Amino acid sequence: MKSDLQKKQNIEEDMNKALLDNQFLMYLQPKYSISSGKIIGAEALARWRHPEKGMISPADFIPVFEQNGFILKLDCFIWEQACKKIREIMDHGLTPVPISVNILREYIQTFDVISELKRLIDKYGIPQPMLELEITETLDQHGVEDIVKKMKSSGFTMLMDDFGSGYSSLNMLKSTPFDVLKIDRHFLEEFMDSDRGRKIIEHTISMTRDIGLGIVAEGVETCEQAMFLSSCGCDSAQGFYYSRPIPAHEFIDKLKLSGSI
Ligand code: C2E
Ligand code: MG
Ligand code: MG
């Protein structure tokens, strides 16, 4: 416990300087079409390159930032990096693919996320559909529903992150107008193990399609998983089998290589 507390204190001491010194980086993890093998989008993920401690994993710093509120500053930075990247792709004369960013319920009710995102979209002159928003399903749905509705009516594509990771997925699906559902990595991994589990995945995918939502599978690590998803009618995948998250500056080359443009 002591070392956890120490870790947390170290993170809190370093975070403001880290933002000023550009120690936070945006990585991009491409999303692929299983059938064509082409890149169809990407997710923006934060990394912290600490001058002494090296790369710090989001699992270590995101929960601390969620608690102390710093996550909003980091997210605003990542959102801007994502918009900048879309602009850069367009400036190369390439057709951009949507980049999704993570949005948290911790600040969603108190900070005007919509105005900030619209400001960034205007600043970089990018098409709004190129910036997609991911929100994790949550136990505390209160308020999230209204905000998702508002974001959607402001023109944003809304992705429900980590579907099947717990909480009340079906309730949230019923009441909140998401556009795309992202199947959680653990859900895929654990349920693929048994006939019963595979049936549940299969029907989750067909139900999702039936109600008119898009679907992306997260954490696809094997060819077998990709083939299974494809046979169930899910054509979009994000996972180490296709690509790990990569530094943003490598993304354009990867996009060109995948033949998506
Ligand atoms: P997430 O939004 O669900 O992002 C997907 C996570 O799964 C990423 O972990 C990604 O590296 C990992 N992943 C993708 N494919 C595979 C795979 O095939 N196998 C395995 N084992 N893992 C895979 P990462 O980057 O460590 O981020 C963890 C979580 O931290 C994210 O989960 C997200 O909730 C949060 N996060 C990361 N960056 C940001 C950020 O900039 N802002 C906010 N608010 N949250 C962030
Ligand atoms: Mg996400
Ligand atoms: Mg996820």
Short mmCIF file of C-alpha atoms and ligand atoms in Angstrom, two decimals:
data_model
loop_
_atom_site.label_atom_id
_atom_site.label_comp_id
_atom_site.label_asym_id
_atom_site.label_seq_id
_atom_site.Cartn_x
_atom_site.Cartn_y
_atom_site.Cartn_z
CA MET A 1 0.00 0.00 0.00
CA LYS A 2 2.83 2.28 0.87
CA SER A 3 4.44 1.83 -2.49
CA ASP A 4 1.11 2.41 -4.25
CA LEU A 5 0.72 5.65 -2.37
CA GLN A 6 4.31 6.59 -3.19
CA LYS A 7 3.71 5.84 -6.88
CA LYS A 8 0.60 8.00 -6.85
CA GLN A 9 2.48 10.86 -5.19
CA ASN A 10 5.29 10.62 -7.72
CA ILE A 11 2.83 10.75 -10.58
CA GLU A 12 1.08 13.76 -9.08
CA GLU A 13 4.37 15.59 -8.58
CA ASP A 14 5.42 15.03 -12.18
CA MET A 15 2.22 15.40 -14.19
CA ASN A 16 2.04 19.17 -14.73
CA LYS A 17 5.66 19.43 -15.81
CA ALA A 18 5.11 16.40 -18.04
CA LEU A 19 2.35 18.16 -19.94
CA LEU A 20 4.46 21.31 -20.39
CA ASP A 21 7.51 19.27 -21.47
CA ASN A 22 5.60 17.24 -24.04
CA GLN A 23 6.18 13.97 -22.25
CA PHE A 24 2.67 12.83 -23.09
CA LEU A 25 2.32 11.31 -26.52
CA MET A 26 -0.59 10.27 -28.62
CA TYR A 27 -0.33 6.73 -29.93
CA LEU A 28 -2.75 5.45 -32.53
CA GLN A 29 -4.05 1.93 -32.75
CA PRO A 30 -5.46 1.23 -36.21
CA LYS A 31 -8.83 -0.44 -36.68
CA TYR A 32 -9.04 -2.83 -39.62
CA SER A 33 -11.64 -4.29 -41.92
CA ILE A 34 -11.26 -8.06 -41.49
CA SER A 35 -12.47 -8.77 -45.03
CA SER A 36 -10.31 -6.25 -46.89
CA GLY A 37 -7.35 -5.98 -44.50
CA LYS A 38 -7.51 -2.20 -44.86
CA ILE A 39 -7.31 0.41 -42.13
CA ILE A 40 -10.75 1.91 -41.50
CA GLY A 41 -9.98 4.07 -38.47
CA ALA A 42 -7.84 4.40 -35.35
CA GLU A 43 -8.12 4.99 -31.62
CA ALA A 44 -6.04 7.66 -29.90
CA LEU A 45 -4.35 6.37 -26.74
CA ALA A 46 -2.15 8.33 -24.34
CA ARG A 47 1.40 7.33 -23.47
CA TRP A 48 3.74 8.96 -20.97
CA ARG A 49 7.41 9.00 -21.88
CA HIS A 50 9.04 9.94 -18.58
CA PRO A 51 12.63 11.22 -18.81
CA GLU A 52 13.83 8.96 -15.95
CA LYS A 53 11.21 6.26 -15.62
CA GLY A 54 10.77 5.52 -19.31
CA MET A 55 7.36 4.62 -20.74
CA ILE A 56 4.62 4.64 -18.11
CA SER A 57 1.52 2.62 -18.93
CA PRO A 58 -1.93 4.25 -18.98
CA ALA A 59 -2.99 1.61 -16.43
CA ASP A 60 -0.68 3.38 -13.95
CA PHE A 61 -1.47 7.01 -14.62
CA ILE A 62 -5.07 7.16 -15.98
CA PRO A 63 -6.69 6.01 -12.69
CA VAL A 64 -4.64 8.58 -10.74
CA PHE A 65 -5.59 11.34 -13.18
CA GLU A 66 -9.22 10.30 -13.00
CA GLN A 67 -9.11 10.77 -9.24
CA ASN A 68 -7.32 14.09 -9.15
CA GLY A 69 -9.02 15.64 -12.18
CA PHE A 70 -5.87 15.99 -14.29
CA ILE A 71 -7.40 13.61 -16.85
CA LEU A 72 -9.34 16.49 -18.38
CA LYS A 73 -6.11 18.36 -19.19
CA LEU A 74 -4.59 15.24 -20.68
CA ASP A 75 -7.69 14.47 -22.71
CA CYS A 76 -7.91 18.01 -24.09
CA PHE A 77 -4.30 17.56 -25.21
CA ILE A 78 -5.03 14.17 -26.84
CA TRP A 79 -8.17 15.51 -28.57
CA GLU A 80 -6.09 18.30 -30.08
CA GLN A 81 -3.38 15.88 -31.20
CA ALA A 82 -6.04 13.74 -32.88
CA CYS A 83 -7.47 16.74 -34.77
CA LYS A 84 -3.96 17.80 -35.76
CA LYS A 85 -3.25 14.33 -37.12
CA ILE A 86 -6.44 14.30 -39.20
CA ARG A 87 -5.42 17.70 -40.61
CA GLU A 88 -1.94 16.37 -41.38
CA ILE A 89 -3.38 13.37 -43.24
CA MET A 90 -5.57 15.71 -45.29
CA ASP A 91 -2.61 18.01 -45.97
CA HIS A 92 -0.77 15.02 -47.43
CA GLY A 93 -3.59 14.82 -49.97
CA LEU A 94 -4.82 11.59 -48.41
CA THR A 95 -8.35 10.61 -47.46
CA PRO A 96 -8.54 10.58 -43.66
CA VAL A 97 -10.06 7.77 -41.62
CA PRO A 98 -11.96 8.53 -38.40
CA ILE A 99 -9.90 8.76 -35.22
CA SER A 100 -11.73 8.00 -31.98
CA VAL A 101 -10.82 9.64 -28.68
CA ASN A 102 -11.77 8.57 -25.17
CA ILE A 103 -14.18 10.73 -23.16
CA LEU A 104 -14.76 10.18 -19.45
CA ARG A 105 -17.84 10.55 -17.33
CA GLU A 106 -15.64 12.16 -14.61
CA TYR A 107 -15.77 15.53 -16.37
CA ILE A 108 -18.56 15.06 -18.85
CA GLN A 109 -21.15 16.75 -16.63
CA THR A 110 -19.06 19.67 -15.52
CA PHE A 111 -16.98 20.50 -18.59
CA ASP A 112 -18.42 21.59 -21.92
CA VAL A 113 -16.83 18.81 -24.00
CA ILE A 114 -18.98 19.60 -27.04
CA SER A 115 -17.82 23.24 -27.31
CA GLU A 116 -14.18 22.26 -26.85
CA LEU A 117 -14.35 19.58 -29.54
CA LYS A 118 -16.19 21.89 -31.92
CA ARG A 119 -13.53 24.54 -31.32
CA LEU A 120 -10.79 22.05 -32.22
CA ILE A 121 -12.67 20.83 -35.31
CA ASP A 122 -12.96 24.46 -36.49
CA LYS A 123 -9.37 25.31 -35.58
CA TYR A 124 -8.01 22.46 -37.71
CA GLY A 125 -10.74 22.64 -40.38
CA ILE A 126 -11.49 18.93 -40.30
CA PRO A 127 -14.75 17.14 -41.15
CA GLN A 128 -16.66 16.41 -37.92
CA PRO A 129 -17.26 12.71 -38.74
CA MET A 130 -13.47 12.19 -38.66
CA LEU A 131 -13.44 12.69 -34.87
CA GLU A 132 -15.35 9.95 -33.08
CA LEU A 133 -16.01 9.70 -29.34
CA GLU A 134 -15.66 6.62 -27.13
CA ILE A 135 -17.43 6.40 -23.78
CA THR A 136 -17.13 3.40 -21.49
CA GLU A 137 -20.25 1.67 -20.28
CA THR A 138 -20.68 2.51 -16.65
CA LEU A 139 -22.50 1.56 -13.52
CA ASP A 140 -23.43 5.14 -12.88
CA GLN A 141 -25.47 5.84 -15.99
CA HIS A 142 -27.01 8.87 -14.43
CA GLY A 143 -26.44 11.87 -16.64
CA VAL A 144 -24.40 9.97 -19.22
CA GLU A 145 -27.50 9.20 -21.23
CA ASP A 146 -28.48 12.85 -21.67
CA ILE A 147 -24.98 13.88 -22.56
CA VAL A 148 -24.55 11.15 -25.14
CA LYS A 149 -27.85 12.23 -26.68
CA LYS A 150 -26.62 15.83 -26.77
CA MET A 151 -23.30 14.86 -28.33
CA LYS A 152 -25.05 12.80 -30.93
CA SER A 153 -27.46 15.58 -31.81
CA SER A 154 -24.42 17.88 -32.12
CA GLY A 155 -23.25 15.59 -34.91
CA PHE A 156 -20.73 13.31 -33.19
CA THR A 157 -20.44 9.58 -33.81
CA MET A 158 -20.67 7.87 -30.43
CA LEU A 159 -18.91 4.60 -29.62
CA MET A 160 -19.75 2.54 -26.53
CA ASP A 161 -16.38 1.33 -25.25
CA ASP A 162 -15.63 -1.97 -23.47
CA PHE A 163 -19.06 -3.50 -24.05
CA GLY A 164 -19.46 -6.65 -21.99
CA SER A 165 -16.84 -5.70 -19.41
CA GLY A 166 -19.46 -5.64 -16.66
CA TYR A 167 -21.95 -3.19 -15.29
CA SER A 168 -25.21 -2.78 -17.10
CA SER A 169 -24.33 -3.04 -20.77
CA LEU A 170 -27.78 -3.94 -21.95
CA ASN A 171 -29.47 -1.14 -20.04
CA MET A 172 -27.12 1.40 -21.45
CA LEU A 173 -27.58 -0.02 -24.92
CA LYS A 174 -31.33 0.25 -24.57
CA SER A 175 -31.47 3.80 -23.30
CA THR A 176 -28.48 5.56 -24.83
CA PRO A 177 -28.27 6.25 -28.56
CA PHE A 178 -24.80 4.98 -29.41
CA ASP A 179 -23.78 4.50 -33.04
CA VAL A 180 -21.15 1.83 -32.59
CA LEU A 181 -20.51 -0.82 -29.98
CA LYS A 182 -16.97 -1.93 -29.14
CA ILE A 183 -16.78 -5.46 -27.80
CA ASP A 184 -14.44 -5.64 -24.82
CA ARG A 185 -11.22 -7.63 -25.10
CA HIS A 186 -11.95 -9.80 -22.05
CA PHE A 187 -15.44 -10.57 -23.25
CA LEU A 188 -14.03 -11.84 -26.55
CA GLU A 189 -11.17 -13.74 -24.92
CA GLU A 190 -13.17 -15.46 -22.20
CA PHE A 191 -16.31 -16.22 -24.19
CA MET A 192 -14.45 -17.68 -27.19
CA ASP A 193 -13.46 -20.61 -24.95
CA SER A 194 -16.76 -22.47 -24.93
CA ASP A 195 -19.61 -23.24 -27.31
CA ARG A 196 -21.96 -21.42 -25.03
CA GLY A 197 -19.70 -18.34 -24.93
CA ARG A 198 -19.28 -18.32 -28.70
CA LYS A 199 -23.07 -18.39 -29.10
CA ILE A 200 -23.32 -15.38 -26.79
CA ILE A 201 -20.78 -13.45 -28.88
CA GLU A 202 -22.53 -14.48 -32.08
CA HIS A 203 -25.91 -13.30 -30.83
CA THR A 204 -24.48 -10.11 -29.35
CA ILE A 205 -23.15 -9.27 -32.80
CA SER A 206 -26.39 -10.11 -34.58
CA MET A 207 -28.45 -8.21 -32.00
CA THR A 208 -26.18 -5.18 -32.41
CA ARG A 209 -26.57 -5.27 -36.17
CA ASP A 210 -30.30 -5.82 -35.84
CA ILE A 211 -30.78 -2.64 -33.85
CA GLY A 212 -28.76 -0.76 -36.45
CA LEU A 213 -25.47 -0.22 -34.65
CA GLY A 214 -21.97 -0.63 -36.01
CA ILE A 215 -19.64 -3.02 -34.22
CA VAL A 216 -15.88 -3.17 -33.59
CA ALA A 217 -14.13 -5.97 -31.73
CA GLU A 218 -11.32 -4.88 -29.42
CA GLY A 219 -8.30 -6.92 -28.39
CA VAL A 220 -8.25 -9.23 -31.39
CA GLU A 221 -5.03 -11.20 -30.88
CA THR A 222 -5.36 -14.23 -33.15
CA CYS A 223 -6.35 -15.13 -36.68
CA GLU A 224 -8.87 -17.56 -35.22
CA GLN A 225 -10.61 -14.74 -33.35
CA ALA A 226 -10.70 -12.58 -36.50
CA MET A 227 -12.16 -15.42 -38.58
CA PHE A 228 -14.74 -16.19 -35.92
CA LEU A 229 -15.81 -12.55 -35.68
CA SER A 230 -16.07 -12.33 -39.43
CA SER A 231 -18.24 -15.47 -39.54
CA CYS A 232 -20.55 -13.82 -36.99
CA GLY A 233 -20.92 -10.70 -39.14
CA CYS A 234 -18.42 -8.40 -37.40
CA ASP A 235 -15.99 -6.98 -39.94
CA SER A 236 -14.14 -4.37 -37.84
CA ALA A 237 -11.29 -5.30 -35.54
CA GLN A 238 -8.73 -3.57 -33.35
CA GLY A 239 -6.04 -5.61 -31.67
CA PHE A 240 -2.46 -6.82 -31.52
CA TYR A 241 -3.10 -9.36 -34.30
CA TYR A 242 -3.41 -6.41 -36.65
CA SER A 243 -1.33 -3.74 -34.96
CA ARG A 244 -0.27 -2.55 -31.54
CA PRO A 245 -0.80 1.13 -30.78
CA ILE A 246 1.92 2.98 -32.71
CA PRO A 247 3.48 6.43 -32.34
CA ALA A 248 1.28 8.90 -34.22
CA HIS A 249 4.10 9.82 -36.62
CA GLU A 250 4.14 6.24 -37.98
CA PHE A 251 0.44 6.25 -38.76
CA ILE A 252 0.47 7.85 -42.20
CA ASP A 253 2.94 5.27 -43.54
CA LYS A 254 0.86 2.48 -42.08
CA LEU A 255 -2.24 3.95 -43.70
CA LYS A 256 -0.52 4.08 -47.08
CA LEU A 257 0.78 0.51 -46.69
CA SER A 258 -2.61 -0.94 -45.77
CA GLY A 259 -3.93 0.41 -49.06
CA SER A 260 -6.76 2.19 -47.34
CA ILE A 261 -6.17 5.39 -49.32
P1 C2E B 1 -9.49 1.37 -24.12
O1 C2E B 1 -10.03 2.71 -24.49
O2 C2E B 1 -10.46 0.24 -24.10
O3 C2E B 1 -8.31 1.09 -25.13
C1 C2E B 1 -7.94 -0.19 -25.57
C2 C2E B 1 -6.81 -0.75 -24.77
O4 C2E B 1 -6.62 -2.12 -25.15
C3 C2E B 1 -5.47 -0.07 -25.04
O5 C2E B 1 -4.74 -0.15 -23.82
C4 C2E B 1 -4.84 -0.98 -26.07
O6 C2E B 1 -3.44 -0.91 -26.10
C5 C2E B 1 -5.29 -2.32 -25.55
N1 C2E B 1 -5.30 -3.34 -26.59
C6 C2E B 1 -5.64 -3.20 -27.87
N2 C2E B 1 -5.56 -4.34 -28.55
C7 C2E B 1 -5.12 -5.27 -27.67
C8 C2E B 1 -4.83 -6.68 -27.77
O7 C2E B 1 -4.95 -7.31 -28.81
N3 C2E B 1 -4.42 -7.31 -26.63
C9 C2E B 1 -4.28 -6.65 -25.44
N4 C2E B 1 -3.87 -7.34 -24.40
N5 C2E B 1 -4.55 -5.32 -25.31
C10 C2E B 1 -4.96 -4.64 -26.41
P2 C2E B 1 -3.99 1.10 -23.21
O8 C2E B 1 -3.46 1.99 -24.29
O9 C2E B 1 -3.06 0.58 -22.19
O10 C2E B 1 -5.14 1.91 -22.51
C11 C2E B 1 -5.87 1.34 -21.47
C12 C2E B 1 -7.08 2.17 -21.17
O11 C2E B 1 -6.68 3.43 -20.64
C13 C2E B 1 -7.92 2.49 -22.40
O12 C2E B 1 -8.78 1.44 -22.69
C14 C2E B 1 -8.64 3.74 -21.94
O13 C2E B 1 -9.74 3.40 -21.13
C15 C2E B 1 -7.61 4.39 -21.08
N6 C2E B 1 -6.90 5.41 -21.89
C16 C2E B 1 -5.80 5.30 -22.67
N7 C2E B 1 -5.50 6.48 -23.20
C17 C2E B 1 -6.42 7.38 -22.77
C18 C2E B 1 -6.65 8.77 -22.98
O14 C2E B 1 -5.93 9.47 -23.71
N8 C2E B 1 -7.72 9.32 -22.33
C19 C2E B 1 -8.54 8.59 -21.54
N9 C2E B 1 -9.56 9.20 -20.96
N10 C2E B 1 -8.37 7.28 -21.33
C20 C2E B 1 -7.33 6.68 -21.93
MG MG B 2 -11.31 3.30 -25.88
MG MG B 3 -11.96 -0.41 -24.97
#
